[in-house]
Short mmCIF file of C-alpha atoms in Angstrom, two decimals:
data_model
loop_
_atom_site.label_atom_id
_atom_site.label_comp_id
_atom_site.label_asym_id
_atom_site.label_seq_id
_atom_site.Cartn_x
_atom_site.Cartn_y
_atom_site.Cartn_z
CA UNK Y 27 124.84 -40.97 -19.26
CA UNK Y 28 123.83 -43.64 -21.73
CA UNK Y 29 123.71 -47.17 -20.04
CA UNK Y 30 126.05 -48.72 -22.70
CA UNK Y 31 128.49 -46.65 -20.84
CA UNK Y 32 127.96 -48.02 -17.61
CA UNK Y 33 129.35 -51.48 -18.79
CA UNK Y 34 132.76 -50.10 -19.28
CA UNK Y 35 133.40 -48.68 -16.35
CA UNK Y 36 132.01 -51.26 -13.90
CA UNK Y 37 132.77 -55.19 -14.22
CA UNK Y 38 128.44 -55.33 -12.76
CA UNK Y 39 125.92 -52.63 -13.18
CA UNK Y 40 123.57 -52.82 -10.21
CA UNK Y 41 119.87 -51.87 -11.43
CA UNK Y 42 116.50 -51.32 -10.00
CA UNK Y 43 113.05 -51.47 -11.37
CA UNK Y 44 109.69 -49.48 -10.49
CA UNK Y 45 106.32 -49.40 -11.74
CA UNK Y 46 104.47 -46.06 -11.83
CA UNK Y 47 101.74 -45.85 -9.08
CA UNK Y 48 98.32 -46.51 -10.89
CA UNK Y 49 96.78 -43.38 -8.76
CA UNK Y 50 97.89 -39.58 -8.22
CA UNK Y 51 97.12 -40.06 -4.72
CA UNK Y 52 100.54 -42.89 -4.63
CA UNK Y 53 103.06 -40.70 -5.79
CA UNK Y 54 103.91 -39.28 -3.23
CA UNK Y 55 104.18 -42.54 -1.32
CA UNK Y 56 106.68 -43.51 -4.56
CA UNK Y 57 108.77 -40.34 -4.33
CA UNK Y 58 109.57 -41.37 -0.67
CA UNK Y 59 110.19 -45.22 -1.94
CA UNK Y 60 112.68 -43.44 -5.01
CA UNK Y 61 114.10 -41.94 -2.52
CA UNK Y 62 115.22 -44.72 -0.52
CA UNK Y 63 116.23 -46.40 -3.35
CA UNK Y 64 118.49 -43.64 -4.52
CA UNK Y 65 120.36 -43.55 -1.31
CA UNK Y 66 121.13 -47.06 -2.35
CA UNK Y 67 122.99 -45.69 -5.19
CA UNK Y 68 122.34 -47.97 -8.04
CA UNK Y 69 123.89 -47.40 -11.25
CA UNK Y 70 119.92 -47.04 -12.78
CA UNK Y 71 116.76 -47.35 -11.95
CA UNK Y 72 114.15 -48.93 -14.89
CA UNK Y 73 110.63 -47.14 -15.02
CA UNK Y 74 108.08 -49.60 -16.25
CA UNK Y 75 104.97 -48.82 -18.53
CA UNK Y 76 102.00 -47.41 -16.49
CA UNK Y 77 99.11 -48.82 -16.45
CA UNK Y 78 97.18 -49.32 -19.22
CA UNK Y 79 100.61 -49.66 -21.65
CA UNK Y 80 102.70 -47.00 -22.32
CA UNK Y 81 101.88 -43.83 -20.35
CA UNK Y 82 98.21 -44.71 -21.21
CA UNK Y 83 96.40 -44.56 -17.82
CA UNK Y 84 98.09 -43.78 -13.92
CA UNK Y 85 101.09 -41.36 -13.70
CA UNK Y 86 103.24 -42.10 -16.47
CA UNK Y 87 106.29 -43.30 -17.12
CA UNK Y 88 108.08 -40.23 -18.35
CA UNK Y 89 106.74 -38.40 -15.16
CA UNK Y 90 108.83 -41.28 -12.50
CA UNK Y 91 111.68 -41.33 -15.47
CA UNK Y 92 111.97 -37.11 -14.48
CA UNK Y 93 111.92 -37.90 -10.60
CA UNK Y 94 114.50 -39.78 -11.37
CA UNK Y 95 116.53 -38.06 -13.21
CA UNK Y 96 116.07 -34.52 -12.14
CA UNK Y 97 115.59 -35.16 -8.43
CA UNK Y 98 117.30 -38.12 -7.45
CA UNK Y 99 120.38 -37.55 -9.81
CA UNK Y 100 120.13 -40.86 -11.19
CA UNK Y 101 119.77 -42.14 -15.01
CA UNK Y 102 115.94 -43.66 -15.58
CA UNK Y 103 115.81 -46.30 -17.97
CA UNK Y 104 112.19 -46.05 -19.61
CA UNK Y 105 109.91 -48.86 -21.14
CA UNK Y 106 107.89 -48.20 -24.21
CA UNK Y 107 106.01 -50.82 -25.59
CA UNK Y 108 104.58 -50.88 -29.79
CA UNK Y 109 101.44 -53.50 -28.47
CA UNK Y 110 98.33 -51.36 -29.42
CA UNK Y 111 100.27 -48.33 -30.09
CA UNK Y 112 100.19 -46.31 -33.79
CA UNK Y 113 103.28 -44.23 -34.65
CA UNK Y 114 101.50 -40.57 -33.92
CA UNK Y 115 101.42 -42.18 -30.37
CA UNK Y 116 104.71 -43.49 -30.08
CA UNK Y 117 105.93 -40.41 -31.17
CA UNK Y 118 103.99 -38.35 -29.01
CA UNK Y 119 105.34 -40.01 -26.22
CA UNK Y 120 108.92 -40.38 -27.71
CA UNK Y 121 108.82 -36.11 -27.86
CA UNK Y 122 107.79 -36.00 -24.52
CA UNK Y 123 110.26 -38.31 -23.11
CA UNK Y 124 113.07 -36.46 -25.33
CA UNK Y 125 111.74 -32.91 -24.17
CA UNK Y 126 112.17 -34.41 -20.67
CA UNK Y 127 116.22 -34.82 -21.32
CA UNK Y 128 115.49 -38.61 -20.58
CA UNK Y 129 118.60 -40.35 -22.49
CA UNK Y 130 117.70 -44.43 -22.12
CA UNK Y 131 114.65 -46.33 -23.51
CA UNK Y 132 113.90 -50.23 -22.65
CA UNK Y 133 111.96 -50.66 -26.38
CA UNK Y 134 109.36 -53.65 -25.62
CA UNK Y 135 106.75 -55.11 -27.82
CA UNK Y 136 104.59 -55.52 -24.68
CA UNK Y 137 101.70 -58.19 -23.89
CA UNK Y 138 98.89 -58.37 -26.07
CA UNK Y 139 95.60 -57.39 -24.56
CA UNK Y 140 91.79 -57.93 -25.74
CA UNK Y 141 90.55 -55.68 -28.05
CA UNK Y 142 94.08 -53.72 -28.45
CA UNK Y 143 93.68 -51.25 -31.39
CA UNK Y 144 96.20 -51.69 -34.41
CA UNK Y 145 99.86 -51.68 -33.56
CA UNK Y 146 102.37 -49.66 -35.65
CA UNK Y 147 105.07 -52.50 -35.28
CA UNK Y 148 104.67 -56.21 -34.44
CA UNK Y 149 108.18 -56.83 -32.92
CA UNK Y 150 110.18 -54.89 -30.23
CA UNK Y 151 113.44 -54.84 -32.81
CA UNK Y 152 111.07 -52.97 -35.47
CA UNK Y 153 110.46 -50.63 -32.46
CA UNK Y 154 114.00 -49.62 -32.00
CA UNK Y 155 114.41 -49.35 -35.82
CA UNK Y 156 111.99 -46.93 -35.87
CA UNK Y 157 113.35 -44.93 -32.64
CA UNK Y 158 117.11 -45.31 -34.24
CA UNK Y 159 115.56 -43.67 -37.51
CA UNK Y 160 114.19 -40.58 -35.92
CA UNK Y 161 115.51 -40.30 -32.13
CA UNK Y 162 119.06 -41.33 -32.94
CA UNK Y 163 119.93 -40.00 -29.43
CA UNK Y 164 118.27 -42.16 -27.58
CA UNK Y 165 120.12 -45.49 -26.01
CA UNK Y 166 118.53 -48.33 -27.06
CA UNK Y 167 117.86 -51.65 -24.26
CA UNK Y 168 116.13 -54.98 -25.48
CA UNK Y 169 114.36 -57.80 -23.16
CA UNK Y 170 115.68 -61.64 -23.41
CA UNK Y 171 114.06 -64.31 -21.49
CA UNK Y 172 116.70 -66.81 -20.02
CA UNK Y 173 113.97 -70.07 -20.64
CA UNK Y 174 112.69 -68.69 -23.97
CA UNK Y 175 109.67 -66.50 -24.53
CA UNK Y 176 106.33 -68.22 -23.44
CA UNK Y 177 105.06 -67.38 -27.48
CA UNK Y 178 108.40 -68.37 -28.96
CA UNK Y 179 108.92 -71.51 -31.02
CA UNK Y 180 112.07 -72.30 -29.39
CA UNK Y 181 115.10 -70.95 -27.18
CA UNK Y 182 117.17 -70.90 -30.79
CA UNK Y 183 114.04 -68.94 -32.40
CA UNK Y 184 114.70 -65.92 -29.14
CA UNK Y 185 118.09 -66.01 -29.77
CA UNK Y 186 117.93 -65.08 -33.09
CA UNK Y 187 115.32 -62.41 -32.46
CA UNK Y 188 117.90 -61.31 -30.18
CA UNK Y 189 120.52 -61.11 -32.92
CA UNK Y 190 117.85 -58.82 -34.71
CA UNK Y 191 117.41 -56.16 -31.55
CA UNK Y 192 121.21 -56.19 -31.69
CA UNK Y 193 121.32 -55.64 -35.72
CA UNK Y 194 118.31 -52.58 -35.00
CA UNK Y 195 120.26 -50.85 -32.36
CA UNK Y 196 119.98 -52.18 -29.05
CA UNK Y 197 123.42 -51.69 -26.56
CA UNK Y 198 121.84 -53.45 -23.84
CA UNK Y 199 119.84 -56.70 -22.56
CA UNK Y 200 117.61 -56.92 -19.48
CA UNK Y 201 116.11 -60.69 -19.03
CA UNK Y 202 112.98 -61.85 -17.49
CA UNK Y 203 113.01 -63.06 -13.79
CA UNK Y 204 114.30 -66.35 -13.32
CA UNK Y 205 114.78 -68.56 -10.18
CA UNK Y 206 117.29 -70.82 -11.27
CA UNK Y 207 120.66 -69.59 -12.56
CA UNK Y 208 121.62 -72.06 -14.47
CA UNK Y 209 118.82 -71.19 -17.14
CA UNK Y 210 121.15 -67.73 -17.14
CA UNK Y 211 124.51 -69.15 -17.84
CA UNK Y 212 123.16 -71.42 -20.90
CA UNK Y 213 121.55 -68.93 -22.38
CA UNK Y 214 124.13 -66.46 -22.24
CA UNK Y 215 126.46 -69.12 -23.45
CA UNK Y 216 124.54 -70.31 -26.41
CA UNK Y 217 123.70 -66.11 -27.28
CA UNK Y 218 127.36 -65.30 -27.00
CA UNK Y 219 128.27 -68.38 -29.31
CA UNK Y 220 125.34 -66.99 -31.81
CA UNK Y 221 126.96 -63.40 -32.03
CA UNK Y 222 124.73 -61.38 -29.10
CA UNK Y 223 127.93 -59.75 -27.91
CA UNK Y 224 125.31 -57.07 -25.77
CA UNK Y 225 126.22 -56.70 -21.96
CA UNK Y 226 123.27 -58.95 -20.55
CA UNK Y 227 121.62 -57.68 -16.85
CA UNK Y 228 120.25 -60.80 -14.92
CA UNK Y 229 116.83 -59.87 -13.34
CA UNK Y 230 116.07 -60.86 -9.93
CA UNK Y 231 112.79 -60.65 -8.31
CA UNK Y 232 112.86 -61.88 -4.37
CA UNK Y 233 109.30 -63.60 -3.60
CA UNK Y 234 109.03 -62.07 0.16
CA UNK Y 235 104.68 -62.52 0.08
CA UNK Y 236 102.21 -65.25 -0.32
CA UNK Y 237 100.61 -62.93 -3.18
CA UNK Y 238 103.56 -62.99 -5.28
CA UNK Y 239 103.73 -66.22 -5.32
CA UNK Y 240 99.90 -66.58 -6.76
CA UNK Y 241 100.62 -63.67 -9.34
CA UNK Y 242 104.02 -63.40 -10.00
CA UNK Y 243 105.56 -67.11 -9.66
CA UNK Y 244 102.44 -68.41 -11.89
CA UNK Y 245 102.43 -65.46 -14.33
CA UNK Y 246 106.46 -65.72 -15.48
CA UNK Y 247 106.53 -69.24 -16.59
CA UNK Y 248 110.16 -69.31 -14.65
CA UNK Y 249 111.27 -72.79 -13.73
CA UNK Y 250 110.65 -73.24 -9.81
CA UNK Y 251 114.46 -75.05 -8.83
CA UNK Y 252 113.68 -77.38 -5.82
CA UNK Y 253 115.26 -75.01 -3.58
CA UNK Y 254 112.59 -72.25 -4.16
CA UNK Y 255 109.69 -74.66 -4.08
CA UNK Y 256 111.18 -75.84 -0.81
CA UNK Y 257 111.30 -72.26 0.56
CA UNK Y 258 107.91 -71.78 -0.28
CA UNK Y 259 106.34 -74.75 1.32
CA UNK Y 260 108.19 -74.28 4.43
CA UNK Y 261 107.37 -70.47 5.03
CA UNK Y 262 104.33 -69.62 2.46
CA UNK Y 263 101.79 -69.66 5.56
CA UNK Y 264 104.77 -67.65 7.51
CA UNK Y 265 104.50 -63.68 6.37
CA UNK Y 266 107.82 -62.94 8.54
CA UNK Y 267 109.71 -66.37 7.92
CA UNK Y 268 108.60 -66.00 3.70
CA UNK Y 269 109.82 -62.37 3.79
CA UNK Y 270 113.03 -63.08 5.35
CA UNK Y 271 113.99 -66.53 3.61
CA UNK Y 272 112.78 -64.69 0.15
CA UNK Y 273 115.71 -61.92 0.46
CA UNK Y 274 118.19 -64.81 2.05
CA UNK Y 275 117.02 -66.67 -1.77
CA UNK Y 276 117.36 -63.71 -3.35
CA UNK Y 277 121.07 -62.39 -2.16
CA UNK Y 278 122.41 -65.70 -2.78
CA UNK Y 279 121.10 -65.77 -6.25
CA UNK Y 280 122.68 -62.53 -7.19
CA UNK Y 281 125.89 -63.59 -5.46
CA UNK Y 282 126.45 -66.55 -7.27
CA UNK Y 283 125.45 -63.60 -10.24
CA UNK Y 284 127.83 -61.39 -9.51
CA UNK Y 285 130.91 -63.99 -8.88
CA UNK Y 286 130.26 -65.94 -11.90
CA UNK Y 287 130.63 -62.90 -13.46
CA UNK Y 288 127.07 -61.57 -15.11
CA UNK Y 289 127.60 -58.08 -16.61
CA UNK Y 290 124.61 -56.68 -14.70
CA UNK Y 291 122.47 -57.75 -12.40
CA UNK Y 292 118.81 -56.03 -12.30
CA UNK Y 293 116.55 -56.14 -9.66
CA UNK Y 294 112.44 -55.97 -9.47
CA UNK Y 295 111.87 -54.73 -6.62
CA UNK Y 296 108.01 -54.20 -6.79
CA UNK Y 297 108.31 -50.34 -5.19
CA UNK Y 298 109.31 -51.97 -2.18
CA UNK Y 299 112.39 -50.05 -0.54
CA UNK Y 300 112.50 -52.19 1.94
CA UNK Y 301 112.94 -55.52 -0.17
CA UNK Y 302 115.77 -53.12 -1.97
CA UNK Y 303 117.62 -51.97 0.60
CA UNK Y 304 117.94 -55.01 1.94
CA UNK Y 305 118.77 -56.79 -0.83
CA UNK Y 306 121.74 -54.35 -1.60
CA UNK Y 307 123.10 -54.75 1.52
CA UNK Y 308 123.44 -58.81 0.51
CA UNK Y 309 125.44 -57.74 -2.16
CA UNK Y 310 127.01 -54.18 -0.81
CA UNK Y 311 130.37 -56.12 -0.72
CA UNK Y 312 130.73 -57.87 -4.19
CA UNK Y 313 129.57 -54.56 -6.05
CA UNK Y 314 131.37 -50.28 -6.44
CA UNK Y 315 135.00 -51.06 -7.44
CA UNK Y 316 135.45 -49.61 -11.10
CA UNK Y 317 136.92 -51.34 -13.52
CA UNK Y 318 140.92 -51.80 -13.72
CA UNK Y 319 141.97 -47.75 -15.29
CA UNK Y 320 138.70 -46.40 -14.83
CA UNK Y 321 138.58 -43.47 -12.36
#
């Protein structure tokens, strides 16, 4: 099923995303975690670029897309990134991901990276124009960031590149994390009055370690509400008390998500089915009913 479908039959698509394990030796470990997951039954589950960029290095992508897909029963939504790629290799890996009946890509431009050989395209929306123009079949998903990309002039300036991923063939937005949902509901109020008209997922990442918070928290460039930063200074030297008060942040966030009435909600759950299933059972209550004449 293409995920453009999944926003007319549902008033919020529930997602979750993975990253493929960097070592052969882990995927077994992330079958189990898949697993898990699956019995969660979210509408899809995202599949992140290994490591290295797009299927370059670790188990790749399309491999945890198939898992997906072909053993779980679920639809695998699957990153591909342009940043140091040439077209024979974007093709290469758009056959493979095509011969693997995978239906849904998340076309990124990706991070740039020291000494990254020549790129075939220098924005994600040339990306999906090229993917529209010779995979027609595949279901097109674009990134927005809530607070404006970190290399962007202004919020305006994403917006309009947004407007562009729409015009190239996109169906469907996934934003960056954010910690404060306010940044959500202005952008999606000043996209909507620029013409994005795209079902927009919020993405959700509960902080439940002291390590995310070094990596992740300083890495996003999200705005830290005083809430959050509260949180963290009460329980960061507390591995129990952070874990639990990051899911209680977490559910709440996606509640107020869900009732305000956010097409999707998307959740990084950093391979941990634990952090998931938890999560999901925050939110079990506000999510399932199909739409009004939707069986």
């Amino acid at each position: 099923m293409y995920i453009r479908q999944m926003f007319s039959q549902k008033p919020c698509v529930c997602s979750i995303e993975v990253f493929p394990p960097k070592k052969e030796s882990s995927l077994a470990g992330m079958h189990e975690a898949l697993r898990r997951m699956a019995g969660l039954r979210p509408d899809f589950i995202s599949v992140t670029c290994s490591a290295g960029g797009s299927g370059q290095a670790g188990v790749s992508t399309c491999r945890i897309a198939r898992f997906i897909k072909n053993e779980l029963g679920l639809e695998p939504l699957a990153h591909i990134t342009c940043m140091g790629a040439g077209e024979q290799a974007l093709r290469a890996q758009l056959d493979e991901l095509f011969a693997a009946g995978i239906q849904n890509l998340l076309a990124l431009r990706g991070d740039r990276f020291a000494d990254a050989p020549p790129s075939a395209f220098a924005h994600a929306s040339d990306l999906m124009r090229f993917i529209r123009a010779g995979y027609g079949s595949f279901g097109l998903s674009g990134a927005c960031y809530p607070e404006g990309h970190v290399e962007s002039a202004s919020l305006a300036a994403d917006i309009d590149a947004l407007r562009q991923k729409q015009e190239a063939g996109a169906s469907h937005l996934v934003t960056q994390l954010f910690f404060d949902n306010l940044y959500y509901y202005r952008f999606l109020n000043r996209a909507r009055k620029a013409g994005v008209s795209l079902p927009v997922s919020a993405g959700v990442m509960p902080i439940v370690s002291a390590r995310q918070i070094e990596r992740t928290v300083k890495l996003s460039s999200a705005s830290l509400p005083p809430a959050f930063t509260k949180m963290v200074s009460r329980w960061q030297d507390d591995e129990q008390g952070l874990f639990e008060a990051g899911i209680e942040y977490a559910v709440r966030q996606l509640r107020d998500l869900i009732e305000g009435g956010a097409d999707g909600v998307h959740l990084y759950a950093m391979n941990n089915a634990e952090v998931a299933r938890r999560v999901f059972e925050g939110i079990a209550d506000l999510l399932g009913a199909p739409k009004e004449g939707v069986s």
